[in-house]
PDB file of C-alpha atoms in Angstrom:
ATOM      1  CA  UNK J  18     184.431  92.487  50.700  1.00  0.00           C
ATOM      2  CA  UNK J  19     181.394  94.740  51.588  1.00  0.00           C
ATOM      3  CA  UNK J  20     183.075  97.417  51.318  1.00  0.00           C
ATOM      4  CA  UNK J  21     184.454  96.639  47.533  1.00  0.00           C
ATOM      5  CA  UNK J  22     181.047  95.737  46.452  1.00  0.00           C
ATOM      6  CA  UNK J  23     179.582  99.026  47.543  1.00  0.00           C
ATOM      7  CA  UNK J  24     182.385 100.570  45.500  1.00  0.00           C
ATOM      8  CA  UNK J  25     182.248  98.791  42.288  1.00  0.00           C
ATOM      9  CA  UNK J  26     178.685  98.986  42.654  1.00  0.00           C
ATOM     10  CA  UNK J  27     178.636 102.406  42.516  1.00  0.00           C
ATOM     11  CA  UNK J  28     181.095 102.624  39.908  1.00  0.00           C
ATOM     12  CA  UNK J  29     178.820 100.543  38.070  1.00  0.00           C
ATOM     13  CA  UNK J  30     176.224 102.837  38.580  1.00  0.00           C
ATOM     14  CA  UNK J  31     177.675 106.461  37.198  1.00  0.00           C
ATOM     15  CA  UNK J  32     176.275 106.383  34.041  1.00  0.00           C
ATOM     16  CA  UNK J  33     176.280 110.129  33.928  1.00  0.00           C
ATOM     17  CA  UNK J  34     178.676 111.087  31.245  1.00  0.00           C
ATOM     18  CA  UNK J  35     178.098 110.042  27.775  1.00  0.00           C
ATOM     19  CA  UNK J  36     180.029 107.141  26.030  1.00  0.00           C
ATOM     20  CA  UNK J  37     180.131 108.264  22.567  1.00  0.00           C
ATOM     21  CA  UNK J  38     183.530 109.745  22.434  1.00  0.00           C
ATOM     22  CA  UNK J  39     186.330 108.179  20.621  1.00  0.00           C
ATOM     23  CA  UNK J  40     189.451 108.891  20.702  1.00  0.00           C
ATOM     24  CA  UNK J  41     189.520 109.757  17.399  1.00  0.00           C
ATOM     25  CA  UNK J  42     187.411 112.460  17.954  1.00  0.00           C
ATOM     26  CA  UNK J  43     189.322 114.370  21.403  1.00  0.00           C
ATOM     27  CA  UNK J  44     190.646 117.453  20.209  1.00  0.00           C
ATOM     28  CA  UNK J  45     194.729 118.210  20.099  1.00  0.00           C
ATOM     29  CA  UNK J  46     195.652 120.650  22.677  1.00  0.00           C
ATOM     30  CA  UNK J  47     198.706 121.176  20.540  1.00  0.00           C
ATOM     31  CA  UNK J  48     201.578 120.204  23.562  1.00  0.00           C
ATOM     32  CA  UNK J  49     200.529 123.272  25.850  1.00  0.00           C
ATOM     33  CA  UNK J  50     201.298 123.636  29.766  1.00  0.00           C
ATOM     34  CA  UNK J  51     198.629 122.634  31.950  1.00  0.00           C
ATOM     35  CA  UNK J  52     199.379 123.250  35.551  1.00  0.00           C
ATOM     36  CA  UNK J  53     197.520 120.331  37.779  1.00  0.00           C
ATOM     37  CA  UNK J  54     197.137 120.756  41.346  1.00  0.00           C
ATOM     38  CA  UNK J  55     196.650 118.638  44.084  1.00  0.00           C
ATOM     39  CA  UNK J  56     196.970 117.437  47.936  1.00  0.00           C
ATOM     40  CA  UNK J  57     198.674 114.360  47.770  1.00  0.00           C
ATOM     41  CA  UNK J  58     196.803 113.090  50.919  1.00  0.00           C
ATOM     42  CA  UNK J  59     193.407 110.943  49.504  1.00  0.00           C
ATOM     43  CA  UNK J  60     194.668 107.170  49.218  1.00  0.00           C
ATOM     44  CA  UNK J  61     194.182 105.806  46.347  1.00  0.00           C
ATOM     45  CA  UNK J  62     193.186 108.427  44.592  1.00  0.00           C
ATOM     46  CA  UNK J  63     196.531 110.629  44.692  1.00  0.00           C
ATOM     47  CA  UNK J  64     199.502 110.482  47.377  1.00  0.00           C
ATOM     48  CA  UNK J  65     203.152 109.733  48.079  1.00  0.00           C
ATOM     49  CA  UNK J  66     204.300 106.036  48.179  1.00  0.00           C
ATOM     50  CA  UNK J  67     205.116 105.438  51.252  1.00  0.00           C
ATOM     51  CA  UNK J  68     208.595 103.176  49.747  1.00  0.00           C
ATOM     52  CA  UNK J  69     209.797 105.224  46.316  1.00  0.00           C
ATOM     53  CA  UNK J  70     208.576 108.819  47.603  1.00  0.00           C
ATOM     54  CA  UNK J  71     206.798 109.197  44.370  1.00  0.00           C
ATOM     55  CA  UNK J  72     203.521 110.746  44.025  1.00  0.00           C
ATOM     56  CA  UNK J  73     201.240 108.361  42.594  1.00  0.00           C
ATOM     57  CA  UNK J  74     197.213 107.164  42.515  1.00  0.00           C
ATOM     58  CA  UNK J  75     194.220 106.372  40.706  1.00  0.00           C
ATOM     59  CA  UNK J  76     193.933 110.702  40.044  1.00  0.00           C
ATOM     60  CA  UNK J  77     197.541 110.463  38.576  1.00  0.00           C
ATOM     61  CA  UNK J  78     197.279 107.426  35.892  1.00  0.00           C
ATOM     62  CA  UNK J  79     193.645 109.459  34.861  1.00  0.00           C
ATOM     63  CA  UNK J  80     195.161 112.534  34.740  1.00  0.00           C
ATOM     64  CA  UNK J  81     198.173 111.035  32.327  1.00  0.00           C
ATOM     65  CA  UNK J  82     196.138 109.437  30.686  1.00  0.00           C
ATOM     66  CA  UNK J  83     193.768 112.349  30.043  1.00  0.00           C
ATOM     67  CA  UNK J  84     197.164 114.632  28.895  1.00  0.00           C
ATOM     68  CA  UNK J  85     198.630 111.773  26.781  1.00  0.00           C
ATOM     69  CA  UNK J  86     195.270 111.744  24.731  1.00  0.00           C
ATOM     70  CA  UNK J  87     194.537 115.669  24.319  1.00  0.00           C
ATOM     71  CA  UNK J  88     198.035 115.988  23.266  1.00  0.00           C
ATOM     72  CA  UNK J  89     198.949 118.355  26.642  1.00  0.00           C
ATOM     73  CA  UNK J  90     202.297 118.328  29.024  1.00  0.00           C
ATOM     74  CA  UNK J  91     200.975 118.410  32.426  1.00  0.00           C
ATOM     75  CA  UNK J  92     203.028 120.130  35.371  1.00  0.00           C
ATOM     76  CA  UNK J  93     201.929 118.646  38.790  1.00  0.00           C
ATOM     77  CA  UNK J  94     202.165 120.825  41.884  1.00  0.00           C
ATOM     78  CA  UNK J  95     200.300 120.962  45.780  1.00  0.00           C
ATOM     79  CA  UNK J  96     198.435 123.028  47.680  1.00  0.00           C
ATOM     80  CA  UNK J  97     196.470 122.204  50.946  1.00  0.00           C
ATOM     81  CA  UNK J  98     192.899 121.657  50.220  1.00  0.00           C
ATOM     82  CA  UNK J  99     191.280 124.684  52.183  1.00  0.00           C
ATOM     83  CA  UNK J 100     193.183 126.421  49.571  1.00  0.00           C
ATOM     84  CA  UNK J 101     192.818 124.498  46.845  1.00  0.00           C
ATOM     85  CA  UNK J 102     189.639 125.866  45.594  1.00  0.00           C
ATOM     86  CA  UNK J 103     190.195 129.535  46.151  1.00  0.00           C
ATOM     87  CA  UNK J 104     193.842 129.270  44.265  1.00  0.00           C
ATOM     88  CA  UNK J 105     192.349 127.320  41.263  1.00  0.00           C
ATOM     89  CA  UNK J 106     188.991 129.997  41.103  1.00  0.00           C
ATOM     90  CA  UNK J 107     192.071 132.439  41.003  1.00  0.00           C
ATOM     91  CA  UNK J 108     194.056 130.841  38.267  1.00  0.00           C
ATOM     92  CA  UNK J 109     196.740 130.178  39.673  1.00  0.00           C
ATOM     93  CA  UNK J 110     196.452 126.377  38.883  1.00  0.00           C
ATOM     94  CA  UNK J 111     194.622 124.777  35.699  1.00  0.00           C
ATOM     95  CA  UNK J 112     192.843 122.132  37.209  1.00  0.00           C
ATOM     96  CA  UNK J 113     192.545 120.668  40.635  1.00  0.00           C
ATOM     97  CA  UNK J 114     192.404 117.522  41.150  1.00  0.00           C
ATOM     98  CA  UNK J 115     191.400 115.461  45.445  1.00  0.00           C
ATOM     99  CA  UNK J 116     188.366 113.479  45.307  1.00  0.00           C
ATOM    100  CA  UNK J 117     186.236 116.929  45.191  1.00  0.00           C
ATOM    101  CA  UNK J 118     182.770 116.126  45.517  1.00  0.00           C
ATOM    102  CA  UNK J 119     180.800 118.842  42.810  1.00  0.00           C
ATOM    103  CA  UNK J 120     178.621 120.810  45.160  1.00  0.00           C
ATOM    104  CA  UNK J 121     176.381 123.313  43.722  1.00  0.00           C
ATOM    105  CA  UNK J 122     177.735 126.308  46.047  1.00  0.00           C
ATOM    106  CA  UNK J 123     181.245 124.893  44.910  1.00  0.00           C
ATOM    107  CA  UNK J 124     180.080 126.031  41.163  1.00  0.00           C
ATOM    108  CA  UNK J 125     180.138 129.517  42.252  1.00  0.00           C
ATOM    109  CA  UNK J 126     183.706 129.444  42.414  1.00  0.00           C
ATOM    110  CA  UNK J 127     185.318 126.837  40.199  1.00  0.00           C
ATOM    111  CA  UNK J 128     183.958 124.818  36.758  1.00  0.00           C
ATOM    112  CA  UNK J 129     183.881 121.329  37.144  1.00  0.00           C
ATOM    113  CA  UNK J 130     184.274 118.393  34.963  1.00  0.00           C
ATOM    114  CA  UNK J 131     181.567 115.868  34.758  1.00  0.00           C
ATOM    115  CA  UNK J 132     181.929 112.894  37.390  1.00  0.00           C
ATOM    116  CA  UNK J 133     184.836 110.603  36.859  1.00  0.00           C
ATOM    117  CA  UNK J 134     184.154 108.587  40.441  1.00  0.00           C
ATOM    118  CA  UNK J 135     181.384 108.314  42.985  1.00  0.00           C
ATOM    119  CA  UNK J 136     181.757 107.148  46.389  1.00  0.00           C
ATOM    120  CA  UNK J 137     180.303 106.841  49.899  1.00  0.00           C
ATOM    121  CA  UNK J 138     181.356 108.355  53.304  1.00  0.00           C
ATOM    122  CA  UNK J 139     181.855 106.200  56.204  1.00  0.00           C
ATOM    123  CA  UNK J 140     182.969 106.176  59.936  1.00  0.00           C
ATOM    124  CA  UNK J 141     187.032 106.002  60.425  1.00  0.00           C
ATOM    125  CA  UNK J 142     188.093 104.451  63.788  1.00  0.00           C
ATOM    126  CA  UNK J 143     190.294 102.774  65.604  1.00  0.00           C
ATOM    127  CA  UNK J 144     190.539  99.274  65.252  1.00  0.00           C
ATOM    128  CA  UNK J 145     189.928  98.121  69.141  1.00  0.00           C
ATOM    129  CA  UNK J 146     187.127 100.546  68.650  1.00  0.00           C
ATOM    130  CA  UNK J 147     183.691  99.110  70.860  1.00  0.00           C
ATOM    131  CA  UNK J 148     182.461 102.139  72.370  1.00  0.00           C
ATOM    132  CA  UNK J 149     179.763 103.089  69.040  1.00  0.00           C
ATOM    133  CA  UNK J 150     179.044 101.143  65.933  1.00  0.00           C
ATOM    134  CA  UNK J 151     177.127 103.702  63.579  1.00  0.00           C
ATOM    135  CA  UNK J 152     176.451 106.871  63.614  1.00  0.00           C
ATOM    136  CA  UNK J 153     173.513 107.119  65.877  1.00  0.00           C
ATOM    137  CA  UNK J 154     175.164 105.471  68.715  1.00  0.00           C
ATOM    138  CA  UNK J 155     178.102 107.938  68.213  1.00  0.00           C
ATOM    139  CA  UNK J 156     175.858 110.971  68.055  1.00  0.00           C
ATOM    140  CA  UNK J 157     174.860 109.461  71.523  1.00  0.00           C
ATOM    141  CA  UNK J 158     178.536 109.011  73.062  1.00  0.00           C
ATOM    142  CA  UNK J 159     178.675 112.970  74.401  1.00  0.00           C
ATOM    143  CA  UNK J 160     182.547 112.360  74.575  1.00  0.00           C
ATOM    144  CA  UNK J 161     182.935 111.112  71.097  1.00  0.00           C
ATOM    145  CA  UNK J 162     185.294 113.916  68.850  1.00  0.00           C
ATOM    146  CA  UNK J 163     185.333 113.666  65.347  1.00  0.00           C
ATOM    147  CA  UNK J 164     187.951 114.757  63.359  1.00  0.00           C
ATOM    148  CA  UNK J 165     187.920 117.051  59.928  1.00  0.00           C
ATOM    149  CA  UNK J 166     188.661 119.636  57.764  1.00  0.00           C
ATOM    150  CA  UNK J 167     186.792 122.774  57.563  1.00  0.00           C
ATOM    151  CA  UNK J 168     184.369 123.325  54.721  1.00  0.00           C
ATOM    152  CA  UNK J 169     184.972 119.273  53.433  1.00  0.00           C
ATOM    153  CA  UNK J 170     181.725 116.929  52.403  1.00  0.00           C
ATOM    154  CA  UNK J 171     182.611 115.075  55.540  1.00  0.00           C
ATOM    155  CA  UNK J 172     182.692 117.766  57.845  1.00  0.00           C
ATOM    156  CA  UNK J 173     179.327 118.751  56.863  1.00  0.00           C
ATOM    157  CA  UNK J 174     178.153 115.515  56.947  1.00  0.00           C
ATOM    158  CA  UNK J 175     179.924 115.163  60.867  1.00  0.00           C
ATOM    159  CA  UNK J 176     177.349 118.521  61.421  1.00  0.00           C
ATOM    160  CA  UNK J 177     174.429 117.712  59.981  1.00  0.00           C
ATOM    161  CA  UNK J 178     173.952 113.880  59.925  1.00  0.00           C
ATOM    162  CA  UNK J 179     175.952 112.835  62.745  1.00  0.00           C
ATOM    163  CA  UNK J 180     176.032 115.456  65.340  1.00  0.00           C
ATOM    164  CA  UNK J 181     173.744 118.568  66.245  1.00  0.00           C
ATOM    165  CA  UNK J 182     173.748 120.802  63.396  1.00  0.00           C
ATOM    166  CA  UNK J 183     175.880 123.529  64.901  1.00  0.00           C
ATOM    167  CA  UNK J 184     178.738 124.006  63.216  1.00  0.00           C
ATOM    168  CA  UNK J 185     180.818 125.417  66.299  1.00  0.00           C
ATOM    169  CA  UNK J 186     180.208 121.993  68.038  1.00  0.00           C
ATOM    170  CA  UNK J 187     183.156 121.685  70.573  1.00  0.00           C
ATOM    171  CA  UNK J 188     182.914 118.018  69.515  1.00  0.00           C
ATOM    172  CA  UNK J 189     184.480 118.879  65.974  1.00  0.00           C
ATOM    173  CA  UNK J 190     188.209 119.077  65.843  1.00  0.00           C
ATOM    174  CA  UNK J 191     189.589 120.765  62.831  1.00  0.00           C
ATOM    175  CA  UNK J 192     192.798 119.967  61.274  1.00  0.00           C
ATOM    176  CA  UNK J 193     194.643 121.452  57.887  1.00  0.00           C
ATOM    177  CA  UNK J 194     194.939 117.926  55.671  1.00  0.00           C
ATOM    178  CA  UNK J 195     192.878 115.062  55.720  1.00  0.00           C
ATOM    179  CA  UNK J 196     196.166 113.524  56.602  1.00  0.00           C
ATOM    180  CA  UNK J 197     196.456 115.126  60.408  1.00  0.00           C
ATOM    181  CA  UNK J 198     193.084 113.838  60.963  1.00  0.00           C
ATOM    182  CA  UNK J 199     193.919 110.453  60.515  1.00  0.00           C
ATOM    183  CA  UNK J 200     197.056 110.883  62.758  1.00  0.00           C
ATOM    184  CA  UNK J 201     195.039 112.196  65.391  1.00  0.00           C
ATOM    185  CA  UNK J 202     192.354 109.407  65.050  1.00  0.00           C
ATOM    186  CA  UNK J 203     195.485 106.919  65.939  1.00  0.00           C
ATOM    187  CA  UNK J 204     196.878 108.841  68.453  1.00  0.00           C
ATOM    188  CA  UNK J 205     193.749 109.030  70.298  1.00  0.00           C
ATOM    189  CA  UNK J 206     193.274 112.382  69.728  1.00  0.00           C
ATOM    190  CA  UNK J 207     189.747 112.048  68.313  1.00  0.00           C
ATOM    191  CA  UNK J 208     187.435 109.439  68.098  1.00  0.00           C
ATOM    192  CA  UNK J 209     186.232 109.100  64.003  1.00  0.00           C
ATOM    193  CA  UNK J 210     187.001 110.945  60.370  1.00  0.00           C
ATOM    194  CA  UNK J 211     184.449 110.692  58.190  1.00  0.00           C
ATOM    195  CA  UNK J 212     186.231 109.683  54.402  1.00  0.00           C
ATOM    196  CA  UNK J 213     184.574 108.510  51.429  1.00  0.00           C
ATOM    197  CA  UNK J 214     185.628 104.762  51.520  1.00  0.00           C
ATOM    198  CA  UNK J 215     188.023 105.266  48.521  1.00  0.00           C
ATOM    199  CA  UNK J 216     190.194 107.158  51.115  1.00  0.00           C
ATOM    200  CA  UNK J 217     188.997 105.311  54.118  1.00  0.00           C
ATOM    201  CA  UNK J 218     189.836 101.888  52.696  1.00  0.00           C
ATOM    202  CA  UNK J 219     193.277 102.964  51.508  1.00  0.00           C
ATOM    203  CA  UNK J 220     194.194 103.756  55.324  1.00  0.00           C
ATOM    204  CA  UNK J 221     192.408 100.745  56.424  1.00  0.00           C
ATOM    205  CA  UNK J 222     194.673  98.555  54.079  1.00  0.00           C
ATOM    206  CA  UNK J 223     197.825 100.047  55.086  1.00  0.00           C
ATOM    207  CA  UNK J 224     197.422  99.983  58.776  1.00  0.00           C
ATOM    208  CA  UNK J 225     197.670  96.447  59.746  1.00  0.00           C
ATOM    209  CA  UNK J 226     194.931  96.561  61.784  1.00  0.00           C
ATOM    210  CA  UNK J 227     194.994  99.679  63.690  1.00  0.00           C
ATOM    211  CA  UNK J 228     191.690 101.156  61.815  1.00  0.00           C
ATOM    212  CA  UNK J 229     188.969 100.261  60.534  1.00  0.00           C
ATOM    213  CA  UNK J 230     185.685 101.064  58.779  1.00  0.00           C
ATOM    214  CA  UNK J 231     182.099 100.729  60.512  1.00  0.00           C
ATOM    215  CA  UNK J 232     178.377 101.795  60.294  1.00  0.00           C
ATOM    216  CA  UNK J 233     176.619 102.024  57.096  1.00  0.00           C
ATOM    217  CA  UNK J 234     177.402 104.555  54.350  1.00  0.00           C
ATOM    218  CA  UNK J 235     176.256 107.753  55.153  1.00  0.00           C
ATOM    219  CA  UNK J 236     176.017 109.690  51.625  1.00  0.00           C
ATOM    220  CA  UNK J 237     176.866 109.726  47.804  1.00  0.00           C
ATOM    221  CA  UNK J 238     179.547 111.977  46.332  1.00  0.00           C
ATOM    222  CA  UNK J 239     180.252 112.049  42.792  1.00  0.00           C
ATOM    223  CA  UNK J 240     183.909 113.603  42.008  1.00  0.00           C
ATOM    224  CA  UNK J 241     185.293 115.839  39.357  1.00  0.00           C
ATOM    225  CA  UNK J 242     188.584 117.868  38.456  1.00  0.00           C
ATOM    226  CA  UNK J 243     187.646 121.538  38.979  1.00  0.00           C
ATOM    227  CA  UNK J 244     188.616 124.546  36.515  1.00  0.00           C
ATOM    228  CA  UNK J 245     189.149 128.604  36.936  1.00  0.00           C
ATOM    229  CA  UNK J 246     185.561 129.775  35.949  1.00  0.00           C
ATOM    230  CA  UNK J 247     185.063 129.559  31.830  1.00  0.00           C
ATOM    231  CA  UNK J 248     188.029 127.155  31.516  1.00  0.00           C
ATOM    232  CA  UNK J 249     188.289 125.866  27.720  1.00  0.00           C
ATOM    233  CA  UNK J 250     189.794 122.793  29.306  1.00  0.00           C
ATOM    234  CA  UNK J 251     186.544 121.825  30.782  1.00  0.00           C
ATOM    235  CA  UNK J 252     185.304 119.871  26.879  1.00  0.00           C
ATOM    236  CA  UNK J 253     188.678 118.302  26.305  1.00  0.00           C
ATOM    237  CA  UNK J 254     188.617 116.968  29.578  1.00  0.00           C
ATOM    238  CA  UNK J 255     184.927 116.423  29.448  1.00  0.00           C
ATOM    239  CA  UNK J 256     185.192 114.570  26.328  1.00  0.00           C
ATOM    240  CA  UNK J 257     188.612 112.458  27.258  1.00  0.00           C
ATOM    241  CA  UNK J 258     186.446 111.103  30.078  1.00  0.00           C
ATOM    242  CA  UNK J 259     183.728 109.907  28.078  1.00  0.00           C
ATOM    243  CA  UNK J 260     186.451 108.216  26.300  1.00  0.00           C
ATOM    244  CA  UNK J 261     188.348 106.871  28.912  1.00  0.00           C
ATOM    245  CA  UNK J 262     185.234 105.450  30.109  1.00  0.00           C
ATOM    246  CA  UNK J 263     183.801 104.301  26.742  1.00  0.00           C
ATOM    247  CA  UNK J 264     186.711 102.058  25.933  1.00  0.00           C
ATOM    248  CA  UNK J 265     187.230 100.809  29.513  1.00  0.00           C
ATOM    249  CA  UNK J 266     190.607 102.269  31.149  1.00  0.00           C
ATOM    250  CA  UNK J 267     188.685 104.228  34.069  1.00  0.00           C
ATOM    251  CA  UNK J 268     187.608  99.877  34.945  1.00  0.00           C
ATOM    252  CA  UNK J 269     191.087  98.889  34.469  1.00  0.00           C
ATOM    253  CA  UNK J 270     192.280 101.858  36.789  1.00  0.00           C
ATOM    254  CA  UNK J 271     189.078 100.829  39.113  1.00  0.00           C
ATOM    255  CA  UNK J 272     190.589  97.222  39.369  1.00  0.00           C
ATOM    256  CA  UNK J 273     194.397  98.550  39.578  1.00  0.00           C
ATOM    257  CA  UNK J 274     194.147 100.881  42.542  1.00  0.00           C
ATOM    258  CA  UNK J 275     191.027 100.121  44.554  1.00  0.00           C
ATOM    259  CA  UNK J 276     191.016  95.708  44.120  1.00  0.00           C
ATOM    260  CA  UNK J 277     195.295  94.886  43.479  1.00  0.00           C
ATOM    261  CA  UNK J 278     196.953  97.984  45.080  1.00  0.00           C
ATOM    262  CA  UNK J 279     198.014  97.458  48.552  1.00  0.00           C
ATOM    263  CA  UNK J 280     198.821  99.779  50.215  1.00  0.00           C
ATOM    264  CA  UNK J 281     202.150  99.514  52.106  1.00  0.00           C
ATOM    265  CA  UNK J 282     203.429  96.831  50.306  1.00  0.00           C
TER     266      UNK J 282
END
């Protein structure tokens, strides 16, 4: 119950995009093609349902939602997320959508929306875990490995917060998805993934025990869809989120996927 506090809490808390839109007053894309990419690997926020096979999420329902009410037909499709940024900054996608925290050396590449989410990073483990309980007393177990992926909030945060600052530290294991690190966390292949809890929690949830979440949280990440540079979807969007938040669907979705969804079942 921690855990849900912090989030709602800080959903409570991201008061950063104006509420004045109506959606009376979202402009009418006029049924065009949007092209939406994603990873389909960041439970709740977007991946495949482990019993229908369908892609679904908390990203999704916005997303729809978004496209129902600026009057566009959105085509979903994937991409890994090392690549995600560099294909959408090429326009080869519309917008991007994986719990992507806006960094400012991110803005160089891609537009991004204003925040729809913000979350906090924790410690992934194993669930018999006893060796380390936070991060200082995992920076202190020399044979700890963390898992992540390259050029991710979390493996940043693994360098810089957690271990030594050098980037090339042998204790870093990278993998391709966020996915494979949380494989190789249960097979004993590493010893922690830093997640944002929205991710974190949805593996917790569907692993009956086998992980878990510790330590306190170790930063604040606000999320947004990303854009090819000078994107004229970035208002409509902009303005759909005010909306959606104005009138009180992004709480519904809130309470939907990270308070009733279970994962697994």
């Amino acid at each position: 119950m921690l855990f849900r506090r912090t989030v709602l809490a800080s959903f409570a808390a991201l008061a950063l995009v104006p509420l004045a839109a109506s959606a009376a007053e979202l402009p009418d894309l006029g049924g065009k093609s949007v092209v939406v990419v994603t990873e389909n690997a960041y439970p709740p926020l977007q991946f495949v349902d482990p019993k229908s096979g369908k892609a679904i999420g908390w990203e999704y329902d916005a997303m729809n939602e978004i496209a129902k009410r600026l009057n566009f037909k959105v085509e979903y499709q994937n991409t890994s997320w090392d690549a995600m940024i560099q294909a959408v900054s090429d326009g080869q996608y519309n917008i991007g959508m994986t719990g992507i925290t806006i960094k400012e050396d991110r803005k160089q590449k891609v537009d991004f929306s204003d925040p729809y989410m913000r979350s906090q990073q924790f410690m992934l483990v194993r669930g018999e875990e006893t060796r380390f309980a936070d991060a200082k007393s995992f920076g202190e177990f020399k044979d700890g490995l963390v898992g992540a992926q390259p050029g991710t909030t979390p493996f940043y945060t693994a360098v810089y917060e957690v271990l030594d600052g050098n980037e090339q530290n042998p204790r870093i294991k990278l993998f391709e998805t966020f996915g494979a690190t949380v494989q190789a966390l249960k097979a004993g292949d590493v010893d922690v993934v830093l997640t944002d809890g929205t991710a974190g929690k949805g593996y917790v949830d569907a692993s009956n025990g086998a992980l878990k979440l510790i330590g306190e949280p170790l930063g604040t990440e606000d999320f947004g869809f990303i854009f090819p540079k000078g994107s004229d979807l970035v208002s409509p969007v902009n303005a759909a989120i005010a909306a959606l938040k104005a009138d009180g669907t992004l709480d519904t979705l809130n309470k939907k996927w990270f308070l009733d969804y279970k994962m697994g079942e």
